[in-house]
mmCIF file of C-alpha atoms in Angstrom:
data_model
loop_
_atom_site.group_PDB
_atom_site.id
_atom_site.type_symbol
_atom_site.label_atom_id
_atom_site.label_comp_id
_atom_site.label_asym_id
_atom_site.label_seq_id
_atom_site.Cartn_x
_atom_site.Cartn_y
_atom_site.Cartn_z
ATOM 1 C CA MET A 182 26.125 7.192 -7.769
ATOM 2 C CA GLN A 183 23.894 4.229 -6.974
ATOM 3 C CA THR A 184 20.228 4.568 -7.836
ATOM 4 C CA ARG A 185 17.152 3.055 -6.216
ATOM 5 C CA LYS A 186 13.608 2.601 -7.443
ATOM 6 C CA PHE A 187 11.322 5.305 -6.060
ATOM 7 C CA GLY A 188 8.200 3.376 -5.141
ATOM 8 C CA THR A 189 6.560 0.445 -6.901
ATOM 9 C CA ASN A 190 6.074 2.218 -10.221
ATOM 10 C CA GLY A 191 8.655 4.966 -9.905
ATOM 11 C CA PRO A 192 11.888 5.707 -11.750
ATOM 12 C CA ASP A 193 15.401 5.008 -10.522
ATOM 13 C CA VAL A 194 16.544 7.889 -8.298
ATOM 14 C CA SER A 195 19.958 8.747 -6.839
ATOM 15 C CA VAL A 196 20.390 6.999 -3.490
ATOM 16 C CA ILE A 197 21.845 10.221 -2.067
ATOM 17 C CA GLY A 198 19.801 13.306 -2.824
ATOM 18 C CA GLN A 199 19.761 16.900 -1.636
ATOM 19 C CA GLY A 200 17.698 18.265 1.228
ATOM 20 C CA THR A 201 16.929 21.974 1.392
ATOM 21 C CA TRP A 202 15.542 22.677 4.883
ATOM 22 C CA TYR A 203 17.163 25.945 6.107
ATOM 23 C CA LEU A 204 18.772 26.353 2.679
ATOM 24 C CA ASP A 205 17.519 29.934 2.554
ATOM 25 C CA HIS A 206 19.113 30.837 5.917
ATOM 26 C CA GLY A 207 22.676 31.065 4.590
ATOM 27 C CA ASP A 208 24.454 32.656 1.654
ATOM 28 C CA ARG A 209 22.288 32.377 -1.468
ATOM 29 C CA LYS A 210 25.195 32.068 -3.908
ATOM 30 C CA ALA A 211 26.773 29.299 -1.811
ATOM 31 C CA ALA A 212 23.445 27.465 -1.660
ATOM 32 C CA ILE A 213 23.041 27.630 -5.438
ATOM 33 C CA ALA A 214 26.627 26.460 -5.929
ATOM 34 C CA ALA A 215 26.050 23.531 -3.555
ATOM 35 C CA LEU A 216 22.912 22.443 -5.399
ATOM 36 C CA ARG A 217 24.639 22.684 -8.775
ATOM 37 C CA ARG A 218 27.679 20.733 -7.586
ATOM 38 C CA GLY A 219 25.387 18.094 -6.135
ATOM 39 C CA ILE A 220 23.521 17.746 -9.420
ATOM 40 C CA ALA A 221 26.801 17.543 -11.339
ATOM 41 C CA THR A 222 27.933 14.667 -9.093
ATOM 42 C CA GLY A 223 24.718 12.715 -9.594
ATOM 43 C CA MET A 224 22.497 13.944 -6.747
ATOM 44 C CA THR A 225 19.612 14.835 -9.048
ATOM 45 C CA HIS A 226 16.958 14.074 -6.390
ATOM 46 C CA ILE A 227 16.150 17.446 -4.781
ATOM 47 C CA ASP A 228 13.711 17.683 -1.904
ATOM 48 C CA THR A 229 11.957 20.819 -0.689
ATOM 49 C CA ALA A 230 8.647 21.999 0.809
ATOM 50 C CA GLU A 231 6.388 25.006 0.953
ATOM 51 C CA MET A 232 7.324 25.213 4.656
ATOM 52 C CA TYR A 233 10.987 25.793 3.792
ATOM 53 C CA GLY A 234 10.694 29.543 3.262
ATOM 54 C CA ASP A 235 12.582 30.662 0.158
ATOM 55 C CA ALA A 236 14.165 27.282 -0.591
ATOM 56 C CA GLU A 237 11.968 26.778 -3.681
ATOM 57 C CA PRO A 238 13.100 30.037 -5.368
ATOM 58 C CA VAL A 239 16.736 29.203 -4.550
ATOM 59 C CA ILE A 240 16.279 25.821 -6.234
ATOM 60 C CA ALA A 241 14.647 27.550 -9.208
ATOM 61 C CA ASP A 242 17.776 29.645 -9.716
ATOM 62 C CA ALA A 243 20.045 26.605 -9.341
ATOM 63 C CA ILE A 244 18.209 24.528 -11.968
ATOM 64 C CA ALA A 245 17.178 27.306 -14.359
ATOM 65 C CA GLU A 246 19.453 26.235 -17.208
ATOM 66 C CA LEU A 247 19.163 22.468 -16.744
ATOM 67 C CA PRO A 248 16.961 20.048 -18.692
ATOM 68 C CA ARG A 249 13.930 19.370 -16.491
ATOM 69 C CA GLU A 250 13.970 15.642 -17.258
ATOM 70 C CA MET A 251 17.384 15.138 -15.639
ATOM 71 C CA LEU A 252 15.997 16.146 -12.224
ATOM 72 C CA PHE A 253 13.764 14.437 -9.660
ATOM 73 C CA LEU A 254 11.998 17.241 -7.792
ATOM 74 C CA VAL A 255 9.952 16.699 -4.644
ATOM 75 C CA SER A 256 7.965 19.225 -2.622
ATOM 76 C CA LYS A 257 5.435 19.022 0.218
ATOM 77 C CA VAL A 258 2.085 20.472 1.190
ATOM 78 C CA LEU A 259 1.536 21.627 4.768
ATOM 79 C CA PRO A 260 -1.194 19.728 6.646
ATOM 80 C CA SER A 261 -3.023 23.027 7.181
ATOM 81 C CA ASN A 262 -3.336 23.342 3.381
ATOM 82 C CA ALA A 263 -4.148 19.687 2.672
ATOM 83 C CA SER A 264 -7.839 19.960 1.809
ATOM 84 C CA ARG A 265 -8.690 18.957 -1.749
ATOM 85 C CA ARG A 266 -8.660 22.508 -3.098
ATOM 86 C CA GLY A 267 -5.905 23.648 -0.733
ATOM 87 C CA THR A 268 -3.552 20.863 -1.851
ATOM 88 C CA ILE A 269 -3.992 21.747 -5.510
ATOM 89 C CA THR A 270 -3.469 25.456 -4.830
ATOM 90 C CA ALA A 271 -0.357 24.751 -2.743
ATOM 91 C CA CYS A 272 1.095 22.548 -5.467
ATOM 92 C CA GLU A 273 0.491 25.200 -8.122
ATOM 93 C CA ARG A 274 2.181 27.744 -5.854
ATOM 94 C CA SER A 275 5.234 25.475 -5.473
ATOM 95 C CA LEU A 276 5.417 24.918 -9.229
ATOM 96 C CA LYS A 277 5.406 28.666 -9.776
ATOM 97 C CA ARG A 278 8.128 29.238 -7.181
ATOM 98 C CA LEU A 279 10.260 26.433 -8.646
ATOM 99 C CA LYS A 280 9.552 27.662 -12.192
ATOM 100 C CA VAL A 281 8.748 24.148 -13.443
ATOM 101 C CA ASP A 282 5.702 22.521 -15.010
ATOM 102 C CA TYR A 283 5.538 19.420 -12.814
ATOM 103 C CA LEU A 284 6.864 17.755 -9.688
ATOM 104 C CA ASP A 285 8.169 14.199 -9.736
ATOM 105 C CA CYS A 286 6.631 13.583 -6.324
ATOM 106 C CA TYR A 287 4.431 15.621 -3.987
ATOM 107 C CA LEU A 288 4.136 14.804 -0.288
ATOM 108 C CA LEU A 289 1.814 15.469 2.630
ATOM 109 C CA HIS A 290 4.347 16.912 5.101
ATOM 110 C CA TRP A 291 2.762 15.265 8.146
ATOM 111 C CA ARG A 292 -0.652 14.095 9.173
ATOM 112 C CA GLY A 293 -3.115 16.887 9.907
ATOM 113 C CA SER A 294 -6.833 17.349 10.454
ATOM 114 C CA TYR A 295 -8.066 17.008 6.870
ATOM 115 C CA PRO A 296 -9.413 13.536 5.970
ATOM 116 C CA PHE A 297 -7.023 11.460 3.886
ATOM 117 C CA GLU A 298 -9.792 11.114 1.293
ATOM 118 C CA GLU A 299 -9.550 14.831 0.483
ATOM 119 C CA THR A 300 -5.777 14.919 0.157
ATOM 120 C CA VAL A 301 -5.624 11.699 -1.871
ATOM 121 C CA ALA A 302 -8.327 13.002 -4.225
ATOM 122 C CA ALA A 303 -6.245 16.150 -4.741
ATOM 123 C CA PHE A 304 -3.086 14.130 -5.358
ATOM 124 C CA GLU A 305 -4.864 11.984 -7.945
ATOM 125 C CA GLU A 306 -6.267 15.094 -9.637
ATOM 126 C CA LEU A 307 -2.765 16.568 -9.790
ATOM 127 C CA VAL A 308 -1.448 13.328 -11.328
ATOM 128 C CA ALA A 309 -4.237 13.316 -13.915
ATOM 129 C CA SER A 310 -3.493 16.925 -14.877
ATOM 130 C CA GLY A 311 0.246 16.244 -15.252
ATOM 131 C CA LYS A 312 1.286 18.577 -12.444
ATOM 132 C CA ILE A 313 2.806 15.745 -10.402
ATOM 133 C CA ARG A 314 4.112 12.339 -11.453
ATOM 134 C CA SER A 315 3.544 10.624 -8.085
ATOM 135 C CA TRP A 316 2.692 11.357 -4.469
ATOM 136 C CA GLY A 317 3.684 10.246 -1.005
ATOM 137 C CA VAL A 318 3.875 11.250 2.640
ATOM 138 C CA SER A 319 6.304 12.362 5.319
ATOM 139 C CA ASN A 320 6.463 11.571 9.041
ATOM 140 C CA PHE A 321 3.951 8.693 8.802
ATOM 141 C CA ASP A 322 4.108 5.799 11.242
ATOM 142 C CA SER A 323 3.016 2.306 10.232
ATOM 143 C CA ASP A 324 -0.541 2.717 11.575
ATOM 144 C CA ASP A 325 -0.951 5.954 9.575
ATOM 145 C CA LEU A 326 0.282 4.114 6.503
ATOM 146 C CA ASP A 327 -2.204 1.286 7.117
ATOM 147 C CA GLU A 328 -5.034 3.787 7.174
ATOM 148 C CA LEU A 329 -3.800 5.600 4.085
ATOM 149 C CA VAL A 330 -3.316 2.493 1.944
ATOM 150 C CA ASP A 331 -6.863 1.361 2.791
ATOM 151 C CA ILE A 332 -8.088 4.615 1.232
ATOM 152 C CA ALA A 333 -5.657 5.041 -1.656
ATOM 153 C CA GLY A 334 -4.988 1.412 -2.597
ATOM 154 C CA GLU A 335 -1.762 -0.500 -3.083
ATOM 155 C CA GLY A 336 0.925 0.965 -5.321
ATOM 156 C CA LYS A 337 -0.166 4.581 -4.919
ATOM 157 C CA ILE A 338 2.134 5.746 -2.110
ATOM 158 C CA ALA A 339 5.528 6.420 -3.665
ATOM 159 C CA CYS A 340 7.502 7.237 -0.530
ATOM 160 C CA ASN A 341 7.503 7.977 3.174
ATOM 161 C CA GLN A 342 10.037 10.602 4.201
ATOM 162 C CA VAL A 343 11.082 10.172 7.829
ATOM 163 C CA LEU A 344 13.685 11.175 10.402
ATOM 164 C CA TYR A 345 16.566 8.713 10.334
ATOM 165 C CA HIS A 346 20.146 9.025 11.527
ATOM 166 C CA LEU A 347 22.668 6.994 13.486
ATOM 167 C CA GLN A 348 21.299 8.087 16.842
ATOM 168 C CA GLU A 349 17.631 7.874 15.818
ATOM 169 C CA ARG A 350 16.788 4.509 14.275
ATOM 170 C CA ALA A 351 13.162 4.150 15.378
ATOM 171 C CA ILE A 352 11.899 3.618 11.818
ATOM 172 C CA GLU A 353 13.726 0.283 11.653
ATOM 173 C CA HIS A 354 11.148 -1.267 14.015
ATOM 174 C CA ALA A 355 7.986 -0.910 11.921
ATOM 175 C CA VAL A 356 8.189 1.796 9.269
ATOM 176 C CA ILE A 357 10.926 0.341 7.070
ATOM 177 C CA PRO A 358 9.429 -3.194 7.171
ATOM 178 C CA TRP A 359 5.988 -1.765 6.275
ATOM 179 C CA CYS A 360 7.401 0.213 3.365
ATOM 180 C CA GLU A 361 9.345 -2.777 2.083
ATOM 181 C CA ARG A 362 6.217 -4.944 2.137
ATOM 182 C CA HIS A 363 4.241 -2.341 0.193
ATOM 183 C CA GLY A 364 6.905 -1.165 -2.278
ATOM 184 C CA VAL A 365 7.212 2.308 -0.747
ATOM 185 C CA ALA A 366 10.544 4.119 -0.850
ATOM 186 C CA VAL A 367 11.912 5.311 2.502
ATOM 187 C CA VAL A 368 13.602 8.723 2.336
ATOM 188 C CA ALA A 369 15.779 9.647 5.321
ATOM 189 C CA TYR A 370 15.720 13.310 6.241
ATOM 190 C CA SER A 371 18.254 14.933 8.610
ATOM 191 C CA PRO A 372 20.555 11.903 8.128
ATOM 192 C CA PHE A 373 23.309 13.594 10.165
ATOM 193 C CA GLY A 374 20.940 14.456 12.996
ATOM 194 C CA HIS A 375 20.002 18.012 13.893
ATOM 195 C CA ASN A 376 23.246 19.524 15.182
ATOM 196 C CA ASP A 377 24.056 16.304 17.026
ATOM 197 C CA PHE A 378 26.333 14.291 14.731
ATOM 198 C CA PRO A 379 28.478 11.920 16.837
ATOM 199 C CA SER A 380 31.527 13.604 18.294
ATOM 200 C CA PRO A 381 34.849 12.142 17.100
ATOM 201 C CA ARG A 382 35.769 11.810 20.781
ATOM 202 C CA SER A 383 32.756 9.592 21.568
ATOM 203 C CA LYS A 384 32.933 5.811 21.408
ATOM 204 C CA GLY A 385 30.588 5.775 18.438
ATOM 205 C CA GLY A 386 32.571 8.523 16.764
ATOM 206 C CA GLU A 387 35.741 6.474 17.100
ATOM 207 C CA VAL A 388 34.052 3.505 15.380
ATOM 208 C CA LEU A 389 32.867 5.794 12.579
ATOM 209 C CA GLN A 390 36.334 7.240 12.107
ATOM 210 C CA ALA A 391 38.012 3.828 11.993
ATOM 211 C CA ILE A 392 35.625 2.621 9.273
ATOM 212 C CA ALA A 393 36.020 5.915 7.426
ATOM 213 C CA ASP A 394 39.803 5.538 7.482
ATOM 214 C CA ALA A 395 39.501 2.034 6.030
ATOM 215 C CA HIS A 396 37.478 3.411 3.104
ATOM 216 C CA LYS A 397 39.493 6.642 2.733
ATOM 217 C CA ALA A 398 36.205 8.372 3.439
ATOM 218 C CA THR A 399 34.747 10.747 6.028
ATOM 219 C CA PRO A 400 32.570 9.804 9.013
ATOM 220 C CA ARG A 401 29.582 11.529 7.405
ATOM 221 C CA GLN A 402 30.020 9.472 4.249
ATOM 222 C CA ILE A 403 30.089 6.304 6.343
ATOM 223 C CA ALA A 404 26.926 7.406 8.164
ATOM 224 C CA LEU A 405 25.122 7.870 4.838
ATOM 225 C CA ALA A 406 26.345 4.489 3.598
ATOM 226 C CA PHE A 407 25.047 2.822 6.772
ATOM 227 C CA LEU A 408 21.612 4.453 6.566
ATOM 228 C CA THR A 409 21.222 3.449 2.903
ATOM 229 C CA ARG A 410 22.519 -0.095 3.395
ATOM 230 C CA THR A 411 19.130 -1.590 2.496
ATOM 231 C CA ALA A 412 17.567 -1.300 -0.956
ATOM 232 C CA SER A 413 14.480 0.554 0.258
ATOM 233 C CA VAL A 414 16.230 3.581 1.793
ATOM 234 C CA LEU A 415 17.462 6.810 0.198
ATOM 235 C CA ALA A 416 18.876 9.841 2.041
ATOM 236 C CA ILE A 417 18.616 13.596 1.478
ATOM 237 C CA PRO A 418 21.395 15.415 3.386
ATOM 238 C CA LYS A 419 21.611 19.186 3.056
ATOM 239 C CA ALA A 420 24.862 20.811 1.990
ATOM 240 C CA SER A 421 25.802 24.414 2.688
ATOM 241 C CA SER A 422 28.717 24.495 0.245
ATOM 242 C CA ALA A 423 29.802 22.931 -3.042
ATOM 243 C CA GLU A 424 32.545 21.012 -1.229
ATOM 244 C CA HIS A 425 30.077 19.599 1.266
ATOM 245 C CA ALA A 426 27.763 18.543 -1.575
ATOM 246 C CA ALA A 427 30.596 16.707 -3.297
ATOM 247 C CA GLU A 428 31.444 14.953 -0.023
ATOM 248 C CA ASN A 429 27.838 13.792 0.359
ATOM 249 C CA ALA A 430 27.735 12.532 -3.225
ATOM 250 C CA ARG A 431 30.767 10.300 -2.764
ATOM 251 C CA ALA A 432 28.796 8.331 -0.168
ATOM 252 C CA GLY A 433 26.603 7.106 -3.013
ATOM 253 C CA ASP A 434 29.349 4.744 -4.150
ATOM 254 C CA LEU A 435 30.319 3.360 -0.739
ATOM 255 C CA ARG A 436 29.457 -0.185 0.275
ATOM 256 C CA LEU A 437 30.053 -1.366 3.810
ATOM 257 C CA SER A 438 30.932 -4.933 4.766
ATOM 258 C CA GLU A 439 28.717 -6.979 7.074
ATOM 259 C CA VAL A 440 31.402 -6.657 9.755
ATOM 260 C CA GLU A 441 31.389 -2.857 9.436
ATOM 261 C CA ILE A 442 27.600 -2.739 9.514
ATOM 262 C CA GLY A 443 27.658 -4.914 12.642
ATOM 263 C CA ALA A 444 30.179 -2.603 14.322
ATOM 264 C CA LEU A 445 28.033 0.467 13.599
ATOM 265 C CA ASP A 446 24.893 -1.352 14.736
ATOM 266 C CA LYS A 447 26.589 -2.063 18.063
ATOM 267 C CA ALA A 448 27.997 1.463 18.391
ATOM 268 C CA PHE A 449 24.636 3.089 17.617
ATOM 269 C CA PRO A 450 21.958 0.620 18.828
ATOM 270 C CA ARG A 451 18.466 1.256 17.530
ATOM 271 C CA GLY A 452 16.959 0.909 20.985
ATOM 272 C CA PRO A 453 13.387 -0.101 21.862
ATOM 273 C CA LYS A 454 10.426 0.822 19.708
ATOM 274 C CA PRO A 455 9.137 4.246 20.803
ATOM 275 C CA ARG A 456 5.468 4.960 21.507
ATOM 276 C CA GLY A 457 5.354 7.515 18.702
ATOM 277 C CA LEU A 458 7.338 8.189 15.559
ATOM 278 C CA PRO A 459 10.122 10.738 16.144
ATOM 279 C CA MET A 460 10.090 13.771 13.841
ATOM 280 C CA LEU A 461 11.574 17.252 13.562
#
């Protein structure tokens, strides 16, 4: 499993991690088995959020017997809770549900009505108290990031977690370049799309399959390898089974040629820059 630096001052983190949105909607035992298989194959970066229902308790069961230091745990505060006191309370609630003493990174899930000054002050207080190691954001466009860095300062924002998949490449226009200039990790959520992964019968699907065949891989593994082709990007696919987790993990060792990257770029063009940042 390749690793990438998580922000300017962060540790090396598995390039393919584990997302947990809707994790609590399926079979609990299968979800725990998927998380454990993922960890065993090197996907030690686990992402969750207070919004994700019972995902945090499921993760707690999956990691209960593991050394805390081998994991990179990320959770998120809802914008409606992102006042100074509300952020701290939400973080403490997530720690209790995860049954851990600290988070490796804590994110503002998307921009809300509370001033950034309040949320940043809470994040810094949580860092000082040892409850989080770093903080970042999710669903932030480049202008939001400009505003935030003016308040927080350079080197404080560890990551920006954003929607990114083959058929939604809007972040390549401004978000990825901004993050690369400022040493911010880009974390791709829903990297297979939301129930709209390219059909094998589509033209793009045929290109994916041909490249997958050349690597003795699956189309989903090729998609992950394409999204993480640059050093700033990590991905957090969700797996519903242990077998699916193992499939995702194998993408962490794939490297595509420039010709293959060019073929995928043509098959799934990024399109014009949208007026607003897409998000789920």
